[in-house]
Structure formats: C-alpha cells, structure tokens
C-alpha cells in the first residue's frame, strides 16, 4: 500500500499480533455479555497502542496519525468496541487534557492514561440539549477554593470503569450562542462525593463500551481541577471532536473489512449441490465484488485524509466526511454480509451480525451523520469545502 513505511509496518505488525492472540478470542464474548474489556484496554496501554497520538514527553508513542489509523483499523476488524473505548479515552478526554492541561495535570492524568494504567471518560452530551452546548444545564460555580458541580450528562462512554471524567459545564450566566464562550472543562476524579454514575445502558451495538449517565449533586472538586481557561474550552472541544470524527474512518473501515472477510469465507466454504455459494450464484460474487469496491474506496479516502492530516493540511470538512462515509460503507457491507450468510447470519453466535449493529451506532455516536452533513453544507456555503 502506498501509505506504508517501515515504522508503520512495525506498528501494524504489533497490532495484528495483539488482535490475533488476545483480542479475537474475546470478541464474541464481549459482544454477548457487554462486559467492558478492561484487561484488553490495559494490555493495549502496555503495548503502547493507547498513547499513539500522545506526545512522547507525556508517555505516548508520538507516532504519526497514519500509524494510529492502522492500529484502529486492525483492532476494529475484530472488536470495534475496543477502538470506541480507546477513542473516548485518548481522543476526547485525552485530547482535552493534551490541549488544555497544565504540566502538572498532564503528569497526573495524561501520563498514566497513555500507558493504560488509568481509564478516562469525557462527559459532554446532555439529556435536553444533546450536543448543543448553548442549552447545557450542567453548571459549575466557584465556592472558595472549590468548584461545585450540579447537573448531568447522558450517553457517556467508559462510565463505571473510568478513573477520571473530563466534564464540560457552564461557568457563566449563559453560553454565548455564537462564540460559545461560557463553557469550561473540569477534571472530576471517580469517587468524588456528589458524582453519581448510572448503570451501563443496553445498546444496539458497541456492546461493552459502558455507555450511560453521570450526574452531579453538589459535587465538589478543587479549584485547580479547572482544565484550561475559565469559559473558554470550546476550541479544544472542537479539535478533540474532529480527531474523534477522523478516527471513525479507520474504525468503520475495520468494521467493513471484518464483515467482508467473514462473508467471503462463508461464501467460499458453504456448499449446495456440490458447489460453494460463491461458485453457484453470480449474485453472491457480485455482492462481494461491490462490498470489496466500497471498502477500497473508503480505504483510499481514509488514508489520503490521514496523509493530509500528517502534512498539517487537513481541511475542516474532511474529518467529518470520514465519519459520514465510514458509517455509510460499514453499514452497507455489514448488512450485505448478513444477507450472504442467510439464516445463520441472523444468529448472534455466528458473529457476523454484530458488525452491522456496531456500524449502525457509528452513524450516531459522537455526532449524527445528519448533524455532520449540516456542518459540511455550511462549509460548502462559505466556500470552505
Ligand atoms: C454509544 C454512544 C456513545 C457515546 N459516547 C459519548 C461520550 O463518551 N461522551 C459524550 O459527551 N457523548 C457521547 N455520546 C453522545 C453522542 O455524541 C450523541 O448521541 C450525538 O451527538 C447525537 O446527539 P443526541 O443523541 O442528543 O441526538 P439529537 O441531537 O437529539 O439528534 C437526534 C437526531 O436529529 C437529527 N439531527 C440532530 N441535529 C441535527 C442537525 N444539526 N442537522 C440535521 N439533523 C440533525 C439527526 O437525525 C439525529 O440523529 C455517545 C452516544 C452513543 C450512542
């Protein structure tokens, strides 16, 4: 592949071995039980796979973005939900720490996060306003040497297993509808009195990502736990969200590949009247050819976009396109894979339908594709895409 080099190949080989020997044996069990794969998470940290995008001075690997995409793609072929937990940890919460944290905050939280010693979560979405920050109702008020938090967040990944939550709250009378000034980020350690953590929701896909609500009843945290400037965390939120949208490209690519490989394997081994399904039915061959074509088109988009990112030339619309196109392709390939399996494709233990369920959540989690298309349309209108 044109985007490979020796360093990236080494990192990919390590990720491949991790997936083959440690991730794949647990993929079905995690999907069936919705158990957060905590040991795999820590192991990914030990192998340096959690801190790929974190600079070396803060315990990360400091490799380029393309290398991190290769790792995400590889893991997602087997256990997409692990990459989702990694994204909430390293890109959302870790990204805000990296951009807004003081050297002391980075030492305390980012360094152990990079090595997988601790798990991070990021709480932004709210029940009423969704991801529209102007309507956020979670508030933080300074009382002497402490911030007092009240309110709540919904649909937060890594709840319960997280050692620390980066939480976005309103610290002004209102959030400015244009500049969004008035929002601040906070470090809220697990176990803080007044921080309540709900049970993980039962979801369509991303089983095991421990998604649910957290809420604050006068939760008090030290003044120093403000992350970044008071009232001014929006730009960093925007950048960390963009990194997460970008990562949805290789994750979706991995999901599509996982489903495609399973379907190809099944179609070339299941026989009817002495012939495999692949040999017997032109429609089976054509479905697989189209799935392959969609995957390769997505691959071209993903790695050309990551190349732009590594050159520092990424345009705003591109990261959103990766999430939009990735969700579309992975949903399509996942759906067709079930169809090619026939009846057994609908059985959970077969292990193929989970790709389609995970792909469906890709179209919503983090931001809906409709909302992202709306942003892209706005960029087109302003001549920025
Ligand atoms: C599994 C999972 C994990 C998540 N993890 C986290 C997390 O770790 N941290 C966190 O803060 N949040 C998290 N979220 C929340 C996620 O970011 C939101 O669900 C997402 O942004 C959509 O917001 P909403 O659910 O409020 O939907 P709404 O905003 O209510 O939107 C509902 C629907 O309305 C339409 N719509 C909404 N806005 C627009 C628009 N601008 N243009 C066109 N159509 C629109 C779309 O069809 C959309 O699907 C997670 C969500 C899921 C499902």
Tab-separated table of C-alpha atoms and ligand atoms in Angstrom:
chain	number	residue	atom	x	y	z
A	1	UNK	CA	0.000	0.000	0.000
A	2	UNK	CA	1.265	3.476	-0.879
A	3	UNK	CA	0.828	4.740	2.699
A	4	UNK	CA	3.007	2.071	4.348
A	5	UNK	CA	6.592	2.591	5.515
A	6	UNK	CA	8.889	0.595	7.796
A	7	UNK	CA	7.799	2.290	11.050
A	8	UNK	CA	4.105	1.957	10.251
A	9	UNK	CA	4.577	-1.678	9.242
A	10	UNK	CA	6.211	-2.453	12.602
A	11	UNK	CA	3.346	-0.826	14.495
A	12	UNK	CA	0.773	-2.609	12.347
A	13	UNK	CA	2.502	-5.966	12.880
A	14	UNK	CA	2.363	-5.440	16.653
A	15	UNK	CA	-1.334	-4.519	16.480
A	16	UNK	CA	-2.047	-7.538	14.252
A	17	UNK	CA	-0.399	-9.899	16.718
A	18	UNK	CA	-2.316	-8.330	19.613
A	19	UNK	CA	-5.585	-8.763	17.727
A	20	UNK	CA	-4.857	-12.331	16.640
A	21	UNK	CA	-3.724	-13.651	20.009
A	22	UNK	CA	-5.535	-11.524	22.581
A	23	UNK	CA	-8.448	-9.569	21.097
A	24	UNK	CA	-10.082	-12.028	18.675
A	25	UNK	CA	-10.549	-14.816	21.262
A	26	UNK	CA	-12.742	-12.444	23.332
A	27	UNK	CA	-14.610	-10.582	20.569
A	28	UNK	CA	-17.808	-12.631	20.628
A	29	UNK	CA	-17.903	-12.910	24.398
A	30	UNK	CA	-17.603	-9.124	24.868
A	31	UNK	CA	-20.411	-8.562	22.353
A	32	UNK	CA	-22.645	-11.151	24.002
A	33	UNK	CA	-22.078	-10.087	27.598
A	34	UNK	CA	-21.485	-6.317	27.117
A	35	UNK	CA	-18.580	-6.646	29.527
A	36	UNK	CA	-16.103	-3.742	29.243
A	37	UNK	CA	-12.871	-5.453	28.064
A	38	UNK	CA	-10.797	-3.906	30.822
A	39	UNK	CA	-7.856	-6.331	30.589
A	40	UNK	CA	-7.534	-5.714	26.839
A	41	UNK	CA	-7.666	-1.982	27.456
A	42	UNK	CA	-4.799	-2.140	29.948
A	43	UNK	CA	-2.906	-4.501	27.645
A	44	UNK	CA	-3.303	-2.064	24.719
A	45	UNK	CA	-1.748	0.539	27.008
A	46	UNK	CA	1.187	-1.733	27.858
A	47	UNK	CA	1.794	-2.283	24.148
A	48	UNK	CA	1.838	1.482	23.568
A	49	UNK	CA	-1.354	1.412	21.495
A	50	UNK	CA	-3.347	3.791	23.722
A	51	UNK	CA	-0.888	6.649	23.611
A	52	UNK	CA	-0.183	6.580	19.886
A	53	UNK	CA	-1.290	10.161	19.373
A	54	UNK	CA	0.046	11.431	22.715
A	55	UNK	CA	3.491	13.118	22.573
A	56	UNK	CA	6.429	11.163	23.975
A	57	UNK	CA	7.019	13.735	26.739
A	58	UNK	CA	3.671	12.699	28.214
A	59	UNK	CA	4.229	8.974	27.948
A	60	UNK	CA	2.785	8.478	24.479
A	61	UNK	CA	4.385	6.974	21.395
A	62	UNK	CA	4.266	10.218	19.413
A	63	UNK	CA	3.928	8.336	16.119
A	64	UNK	CA	2.186	9.894	13.138
A	65	UNK	CA	-1.584	9.872	12.702
A	66	UNK	CA	-1.471	7.348	9.860
A	67	UNK	CA	0.133	4.793	12.177
A	68	UNK	CA	-2.656	5.342	14.712
A	69	UNK	CA	-5.241	4.813	11.945
A	70	UNK	CA	-3.637	1.491	11.001
A	71	UNK	CA	-3.953	0.313	14.604
A	72	UNK	CA	-7.606	1.375	14.874
A	73	UNK	CA	-8.462	-0.318	11.576
A	74	UNK	CA	-6.794	-3.551	12.637
A	75	UNK	CA	-8.487	-3.729	16.054
A	76	UNK	CA	-11.876	-2.817	14.559
A	77	UNK	CA	-11.765	-5.820	12.196
A	78	UNK	CA	-12.175	-7.940	15.317
A	79	UNK	CA	-13.526	-5.913	18.254
A	80	UNK	CA	-14.754	-2.458	17.107
A	81	UNK	CA	-15.895	-1.558	20.610
A	82	UNK	CA	-12.329	-1.567	21.917
A	83	UNK	CA	-11.476	1.249	19.488
A	84	UNK	CA	-14.540	3.165	20.655
A	85	UNK	CA	-13.402	2.963	24.276
A	86	UNK	CA	-9.913	3.985	23.147
A	87	UNK	CA	-11.363	6.998	21.298
A	88	UNK	CA	-13.301	8.302	24.317
A	89	UNK	CA	-10.179	7.788	26.434
A	90	UNK	CA	-7.369	9.078	24.220
A	91	UNK	CA	-9.038	11.417	21.726
A	92	UNK	CA	-11.933	13.017	23.640
A	93	UNK	CA	-10.756	13.139	27.282
A	94	UNK	CA	-7.045	12.714	26.430
A	95	UNK	CA	-7.276	15.302	23.653
A	96	UNK	CA	-8.728	17.922	26.028
A	97	UNK	CA	-6.054	17.135	28.629
A	98	UNK	CA	-3.352	17.442	25.984
A	99	UNK	CA	-4.608	20.800	24.705
A	100	UNK	CA	-5.803	22.415	27.926
A	101	UNK	CA	-3.889	20.739	30.749
A	102	UNK	CA	-1.180	22.348	32.838
A	103	UNK	CA	2.119	20.396	33.021
A	104	UNK	CA	1.023	19.151	36.468
A	105	UNK	CA	-2.396	17.979	35.217
A	106	UNK	CA	-0.770	16.214	32.276
A	107	UNK	CA	1.706	14.479	34.574
A	108	UNK	CA	-1.065	13.331	36.900
A	109	UNK	CA	-3.593	12.201	34.291
A	110	UNK	CA	-2.194	12.058	30.760
A	111	UNK	CA	0.935	10.014	31.520
A	112	UNK	CA	-0.925	7.132	33.239
A	113	UNK	CA	-3.659	7.367	30.591
A	114	UNK	CA	-1.089	6.852	27.833
A	115	UNK	CA	0.212	3.695	29.475
A	116	UNK	CA	-3.277	2.345	30.207
A	117	UNK	CA	-2.855	2.477	34.000
A	118	UNK	CA	-5.987	4.583	34.213
A	119	UNK	CA	-9.089	4.914	32.046
A	120	UNK	CA	-10.607	8.255	31.068
A	121	UNK	CA	-14.117	9.284	30.006
A	122	UNK	CA	-15.441	12.526	28.558
A	123	UNK	CA	-18.837	13.940	29.544
A	124	UNK	CA	-20.315	16.498	27.208
A	125	UNK	CA	-23.748	15.361	25.872
A	126	UNK	CA	-26.827	16.317	27.919
A	127	UNK	CA	-30.377	14.980	28.004
A	128	UNK	CA	-32.118	18.153	26.851
A	129	UNK	CA	-29.631	19.953	24.670
A	130	UNK	CA	-27.938	16.854	23.258
A	131	UNK	CA	-24.657	18.174	21.902
A	132	UNK	CA	-25.968	21.727	21.528
A	133	UNK	CA	-23.782	23.450	24.113
A	134	UNK	CA	-25.975	26.574	24.269
A	135	UNK	CA	-28.624	24.518	26.074
A	136	UNK	CA	-26.258	22.821	28.532
A	137	UNK	CA	-27.641	22.831	32.065
A	138	UNK	CA	-24.676	21.356	33.966
A	139	UNK	CA	-23.207	24.216	35.961
A	140	UNK	CA	-20.020	24.777	37.907
A	141	UNK	CA	-19.805	27.564	40.479
A	142	UNK	CA	-16.665	28.593	42.310
A	143	UNK	CA	-17.123	28.453	46.077
A	144	UNK	CA	-13.933	29.493	47.845
A	145	UNK	CA	-11.234	27.017	46.855
A	146	UNK	CA	-13.627	24.555	45.212
A	147	UNK	CA	-15.827	24.255	42.132
A	148	UNK	CA	-19.316	22.928	42.862
A	149	UNK	CA	-20.927	20.964	40.026
A	150	UNK	CA	-24.650	20.313	39.538
A	151	UNK	CA	-26.424	18.752	36.566
A	152	UNK	CA	-25.879	15.641	34.485
A	153	UNK	CA	-24.576	14.059	31.315
A	154	UNK	CA	-26.020	11.224	29.222
A	155	UNK	CA	-24.681	8.625	26.770
A	156	UNK	CA	-21.164	8.833	28.169
A	157	UNK	CA	-18.718	6.070	27.180
A	158	UNK	CA	-16.460	4.273	29.684
A	159	UNK	CA	-18.686	5.049	32.684
A	160	UNK	CA	-18.087	2.997	35.787
A	161	UNK	CA	-14.660	1.841	34.608
A	162	UNK	CA	-13.269	5.376	34.235
A	163	UNK	CA	-10.827	6.657	36.840
A	164	UNK	CA	-11.473	10.230	35.779
A	165	UNK	CA	-14.139	12.145	33.857
A	166	UNK	CA	-13.379	15.265	31.854
A	167	UNK	CA	-16.657	17.147	32.218
A	168	UNK	CA	-17.875	20.197	30.317
A	169	UNK	CA	-20.008	22.624	32.350
A	170	UNK	CA	-21.381	26.146	32.098
A	171	UNK	CA	-19.469	28.688	34.204
A	172	UNK	CA	-21.203	31.891	33.017
A	173	UNK	CA	-24.765	33.243	33.130
A	174	UNK	CA	-25.329	31.714	29.724
A	175	UNK	CA	-23.359	30.210	26.847
A	176	UNK	CA	-22.855	32.720	24.040
A	177	UNK	CA	-24.805	31.323	21.031
A	178	UNK	CA	-22.150	32.483	18.553
A	179	UNK	CA	-18.763	32.169	20.290
A	180	UNK	CA	-19.990	29.509	22.792
A	181	UNK	CA	-17.971	31.344	25.457
A	182	UNK	CA	-19.061	30.335	28.959
A	183	UNK	CA	-18.185	26.630	28.767
A	184	UNK	CA	-15.375	25.225	30.893
A	185	UNK	CA	-13.807	21.784	31.200
A	186	UNK	CA	-13.117	20.105	34.558
A	187	UNK	CA	-11.222	17.132	35.881
A	188	UNK	CA	-13.611	15.068	38.011
A	189	UNK	CA	-11.934	12.005	39.558
A	190	UNK	CA	-14.066	8.884	40.006
A	191	UNK	CA	-15.145	8.618	43.633
A	192	UNK	CA	-15.699	12.383	44.034
A	193	UNK	CA	-18.504	12.878	46.556
A	194	UNK	CA	-21.605	14.028	44.669
A	195	UNK	CA	-20.564	12.364	41.391
A	196	UNK	CA	-23.118	9.656	40.622
A	197	UNK	CA	-22.546	7.030	37.964
A	198	UNK	CA	-25.526	5.188	36.467
A	199	UNK	CA	-25.688	1.667	35.092
A	200	UNK	CA	-24.455	0.956	31.586
A	201	UNK	CA	-27.319	1.083	29.057
A	202	UNK	CA	-28.296	-1.928	26.911
A	203	UNK	CA	-27.489	-0.823	23.381
A	204	UNK	CA	-27.981	-1.977	19.790
A	205	UNK	CA	-24.230	-2.113	19.173
A	206	UNK	CA	-20.889	-1.133	20.735
A	207	UNK	CA	-21.601	-3.704	23.435
A	208	UNK	CA	-19.044	-3.399	26.187
A	209	UNK	CA	-18.363	0.329	25.787
A	210	UNK	CA	-20.139	1.042	29.097
A	211	UNK	CA	-22.343	3.927	27.925
A	212	UNK	CA	-24.613	5.686	30.378
A	213	UNK	CA	-25.376	8.680	32.569
A	214	UNK	CA	-23.408	10.538	35.189
A	215	UNK	CA	-24.863	13.286	37.336
A	216	UNK	CA	-23.678	15.733	39.941
A	217	UNK	CA	-25.291	16.617	43.259
A	218	UNK	CA	-23.149	19.474	44.537
A	219	UNK	CA	-20.004	17.563	43.586
A	220	UNK	CA	-17.005	19.483	44.900
A	221	UNK	CA	-13.628	19.448	43.172
A	222	UNK	CA	-10.532	21.550	43.919
A	223	UNK	CA	-10.157	24.885	42.171
A	224	UNK	CA	-7.078	23.518	40.367
A	225	UNK	CA	-9.257	20.929	38.554
A	226	UNK	CA	-10.395	23.557	36.064
A	227	UNK	CA	-8.959	22.380	32.743
A	228	UNK	CA	-7.919	25.299	30.552
A	229	UNK	CA	-9.266	28.839	30.645
A	230	UNK	CA	-12.498	29.519	32.515
A	231	UNK	CA	-15.301	29.837	29.981
A	232	UNK	CA	-13.082	29.050	27.010
A	233	UNK	CA	-12.851	25.330	26.289
A	234	UNK	CA	-14.856	25.333	23.072
A	235	UNK	CA	-11.978	25.490	20.606
A	236	UNK	CA	-10.303	22.497	22.276
A	237	UNK	CA	-13.640	20.604	22.285
A	238	UNK	CA	-13.927	21.288	18.585
A	239	UNK	CA	-10.423	19.963	17.898
A	240	UNK	CA	-10.841	16.830	20.039
A	241	UNK	CA	-14.237	16.101	18.444
A	242	UNK	CA	-12.660	16.499	14.985
A	243	UNK	CA	-9.966	13.979	15.939
A	244	UNK	CA	-12.686	11.574	17.024
A	245	UNK	CA	-14.638	12.057	13.747
A	246	UNK	CA	-11.430	11.391	11.834
A	247	UNK	CA	-10.820	8.167	13.763
A	248	UNK	CA	-14.259	6.914	12.720
A	249	UNK	CA	-12.806	6.463	9.201
A	250	UNK	CA	-10.341	3.664	10.047
A	251	UNK	CA	-12.715	2.180	12.637
A	252	UNK	CA	-15.508	1.934	10.043
A	253	UNK	CA	-13.023	0.542	7.533
A	254	UNK	CA	-12.075	-2.180	10.027
A	255	UNK	CA	-15.744	-2.993	10.712
A	256	UNK	CA	-16.431	-3.313	6.974
A	257	UNK	CA	-13.361	-5.497	6.484
A	258	UNK	CA	-14.318	-7.781	9.370
A	259	UNK	CA	-17.808	-8.292	7.906
A	260	UNK	CA	-16.486	-8.741	4.363
A	261	UNK	CA	-13.874	-11.340	5.353
A	262	UNK	CA	-16.486	-13.327	7.267
A	263	UNK	CA	-18.872	-13.220	4.269
A	264	UNK	CA	-16.156	-14.176	1.770
A	265	UNK	CA	-15.055	-17.058	3.950
A	266	UNK	CA	-18.609	-18.325	4.346
A	267	UNK	CA	-19.497	-17.939	0.663
A	268	UNK	CA	-16.419	-19.860	-0.448
A	269	UNK	CA	-16.869	-22.728	2.023
A	270	UNK	CA	-20.609	-23.360	2.356
A	271	UNK	CA	-21.722	-25.755	-0.333
A	272	UNK	CA	-25.037	-26.504	-2.022
A	273	UNK	CA	-25.303	-29.319	-4.563
A	274	UNK	CA	-21.546	-29.772	-4.620
A	275	UNK	CA	-20.669	-26.125	-5.234
A	276	UNK	CA	-19.858	-23.256	-2.932
A	277	UNK	CA	-22.285	-20.348	-2.791
A	278	UNK	CA	-19.574	-18.263	-4.465
A	279	UNK	CA	-19.318	-20.707	-7.392
A	280	UNK	CA	-23.030	-21.234	-7.670
A	281	UNK	CA	-24.514	-17.742	-7.580
A	282	UNK	CA	-23.467	-14.788	-9.687
A	283	UNK	CA	-25.387	-12.531	-7.308
A	284	UNK	CA	-23.141	-13.724	-4.434
A	285	UNK	CA	-19.992	-12.934	-6.442
A	286	UNK	CA	-21.321	-9.531	-7.446
A	287	UNK	CA	-22.334	-8.634	-3.908
A	288	UNK	CA	-18.823	-9.477	-2.710
A	289	UNK	CA	-17.273	-7.519	-5.579
A	290	UNK	CA	-19.310	-4.454	-4.687
A	291	UNK	CA	-18.528	-4.794	-0.964
A	292	UNK	CA	-14.830	-5.028	-1.864
A	293	UNK	CA	-15.116	-1.944	-4.077
A	294	UNK	CA	-16.802	0.091	-1.336
A	295	UNK	CA	-14.117	-0.943	1.159
A	296	UNK	CA	-11.282	0.015	-1.180
A	297	UNK	CA	-12.921	3.390	-1.934
A	298	UNK	CA	-13.204	4.025	1.803
A	299	UNK	CA	-9.586	2.965	2.293
A	300	UNK	CA	-8.459	5.488	-0.330
A	301	UNK	CA	-10.458	8.253	1.386
A	302	UNK	CA	-9.231	7.300	4.880
A	303	UNK	CA	-5.525	7.163	4.124
A	304	UNK	CA	-5.435	10.168	1.786
A	305	UNK	CA	-7.203	12.136	4.538
A	306	UNK	CA	-4.752	10.892	7.177
A	307	UNK	CA	-1.866	11.817	4.843
A	308	UNK	CA	-3.295	15.354	4.705
A	309	UNK	CA	-3.535	15.323	8.500
A	310	UNK	CA	0.088	14.224	8.842
A	311	UNK	CA	1.161	17.027	6.469
A	312	UNK	CA	-0.871	19.529	8.525
A	313	UNK	CA	-3.135	20.251	5.547
A	314	UNK	CA	-6.409	18.760	6.776
A	315	UNK	CA	-9.466	20.739	5.728
A	316	UNK	CA	-12.342	21.018	8.203
A	317	UNK	CA	-14.848	19.088	6.115
A	318	UNK	CA	-12.593	16.068	5.599
A	319	UNK	CA	-12.684	14.630	9.136
A	320	UNK	CA	-16.481	14.853	9.059
A	321	UNK	CA	-16.575	13.148	5.661
A	322	UNK	CA	-14.633	10.221	7.093
A	323	UNK	CA	-17.264	9.695	9.754
A	324	UNK	CA	-20.150	10.114	7.291
A	325	UNK	CA	-18.712	7.916	4.539
A	326	UNK	CA	-17.324	5.392	7.024
A	327	UNK	CA	-20.737	4.891	8.644
A	328	UNK	CA	-22.365	4.516	5.216
A	329	UNK	CA	-19.876	1.940	3.898
A	330	UNK	CA	-19.644	-0.115	7.097
A	331	UNK	CA	-23.441	-0.241	7.440
A	332	UNK	CA	-23.807	-1.319	3.807
A	333	UNK	CA	-21.104	-4.007	3.993
A	334	UNK	CA	-22.343	-5.248	7.380
A	335	UNK	CA	-25.906	-5.569	6.079
A	336	UNK	CA	-24.849	-7.415	2.915
A	337	UNK	CA	-22.623	-9.752	4.918
A	338	UNK	CA	-25.625	-10.902	6.985
A	339	UNK	CA	-27.567	-11.445	3.756
A	340	UNK	CA	-24.814	-13.615	2.264
A	341	UNK	CA	-24.834	-15.838	5.346
A	342	UNK	CA	-28.558	-16.474	5.047
A	343	UNK	CA	-30.326	-17.789	8.172
A	344	UNK	CA	-27.247	-18.384	10.271
A	345	UNK	CA	-26.233	-14.762	9.679
A	346	UNK	CA	-29.045	-13.720	11.985
A	347	UNK	CA	-27.745	-15.865	14.846
A	348	UNK	CA	-25.659	-13.907	17.326
A	349	UNK	CA	-23.188	-16.742	17.948
A	350	UNK	CA	-22.258	-16.790	14.250
A	351	UNK	CA	-20.553	-13.480	14.964
A	352	UNK	CA	-21.319	-11.632	11.731
A	353	UNK	CA	-24.426	-9.546	12.557
A	354	UNK	CA	-22.549	-7.678	15.290
A	355	UNK	CA	-20.595	-5.782	12.590
A	356	UNK	CA	-23.813	-4.304	11.224
A	357	UNK	CA	-25.005	-3.359	14.731
A	358	UNK	CA	-21.687	-1.662	15.505
A	359	UNK	CA	-21.772	0.134	12.131
A	360	UNK	CA	-25.254	1.482	12.865
A	361	UNK	CA	-24.035	3.127	16.067
A	362	UNK	CA	-21.124	4.679	14.123
A	363	UNK	CA	-23.734	6.826	12.342
A	364	UNK	CA	-24.836	8.418	15.655
A	365	UNK	CA	-22.295	8.055	18.494
A	366	UNK	CA	-20.121	11.162	18.801
A	367	UNK	CA	-22.372	13.076	16.382
A	368	UNK	CA	-25.122	12.038	13.985
A	369	UNK	CA	-24.225	11.928	10.291
A	370	UNK	CA	-27.078	14.374	9.668
A	371	UNK	CA	-25.571	16.938	12.026
A	372	UNK	CA	-22.167	16.435	10.411
A	373	UNK	CA	-23.615	16.792	6.914
A	374	UNK	CA	-25.157	20.034	8.102
A	375	UNK	CA	-21.695	21.266	9.115
A	376	UNK	CA	-20.243	20.199	5.752
A	377	UNK	CA	-23.080	22.012	3.971
A	378	UNK	CA	-22.266	25.137	5.995
A	379	UNK	CA	-18.599	24.872	4.987
A	380	UNK	CA	-19.597	24.480	1.324
A	381	UNK	CA	-21.812	27.561	1.613
A	382	UNK	CA	-18.839	29.550	2.945
A	383	UNK	CA	-16.513	28.286	0.214
A	384	UNK	CA	-14.527	26.263	2.759
A	385	UNK	CA	-15.143	22.821	1.253
B	1	LIG	C1	-22.883	4.620	22.089
B	1	LIG	C2	-22.724	6.085	22.296
B	1	LIG	C3	-21.607	6.561	22.980
B	1	LIG	C4	-21.483	7.937	23.238
B	1	LIG	N1	-20.407	8.390	23.967
B	1	LIG	C5	-20.339	9.710	24.304
B	1	LIG	C6	-19.283	10.202	25.151
B	1	LIG	O1	-18.370	9.461	25.522
B	1	LIG	N2	-19.311	11.493	25.522
B	1	LIG	C7	-20.280	12.347	25.126
B	1	LIG	O2	-20.263	13.507	25.519
B	1	LIG	N3	-21.297	11.932	24.309
B	1	LIG	C8	-21.345	10.626	23.898
B	1	LIG	N4	-22.380	10.187	23.092
B	1	LIG	C9	-23.419	11.099	22.711
B	1	LIG	C10	-23.397	11.446	21.226
B	1	LIG	O3	-22.358	12.358	20.986
B	1	LIG	C11	-24.769	11.973	20.840
B	1	LIG	O4	-25.676	10.884	20.930
B	1	LIG	C12	-24.786	12.531	19.422
B	1	LIG	O5	-24.012	13.694	19.368
B	1	LIG	C13	-26.209	12.870	18.965
B	1	LIG	O6	-26.818	13.712	19.902
B	1	LIG	P1	-28.234	13.299	20.529
B	1	LIG	O7	-28.190	11.866	20.915
B	1	LIG	O8	-28.584	14.283	21.556
B	1	LIG	O9	-29.220	13.381	19.312
B	1	LIG	P2	-30.050	14.670	18.848
B	1	LIG	O10	-29.146	15.848	18.789
B	1	LIG	O11	-31.297	14.762	19.632
B	1	LIG	O12	-30.401	14.274	17.358
B	1	LIG	C14	-31.393	13.287	17.031
B	1	LIG	C15	-31.460	13.207	15.516
B	1	LIG	O13	-31.876	14.506	14.997
B	1	LIG	C16	-31.184	14.793	13.790
B	1	LIG	N5	-30.319	15.970	13.967
B	1	LIG	C17	-29.764	16.430	15.118
B	1	LIG	N6	-29.021	17.529	14.885
B	1	LIG	C18	-29.074	17.754	13.564
B	1	LIG	C19	-28.518	18.755	12.709
B	1	LIG	N7	-27.721	19.735	13.185
B	1	LIG	N8	-28.790	18.683	11.400
B	1	LIG	C20	-29.594	17.702	10.896
B	1	LIG	N9	-30.164	16.745	11.653
B	1	LIG	C21	-29.914	16.771	12.964
B	1	LIG	C22	-30.361	13.544	13.457
B	1	LIG	O14	-31.094	12.675	12.650
B	1	LIG	C23	-30.116	12.939	14.836
B	1	LIG	O15	-29.791	11.565	14.773
B	1	LIG	C24	-22.480	8.825	22.779
B	1	LIG	C25	-23.581	8.343	22.049
B	1	LIG	C26	-23.704	6.987	21.808
B	1	LIG	C27	-24.900	6.490	21.025
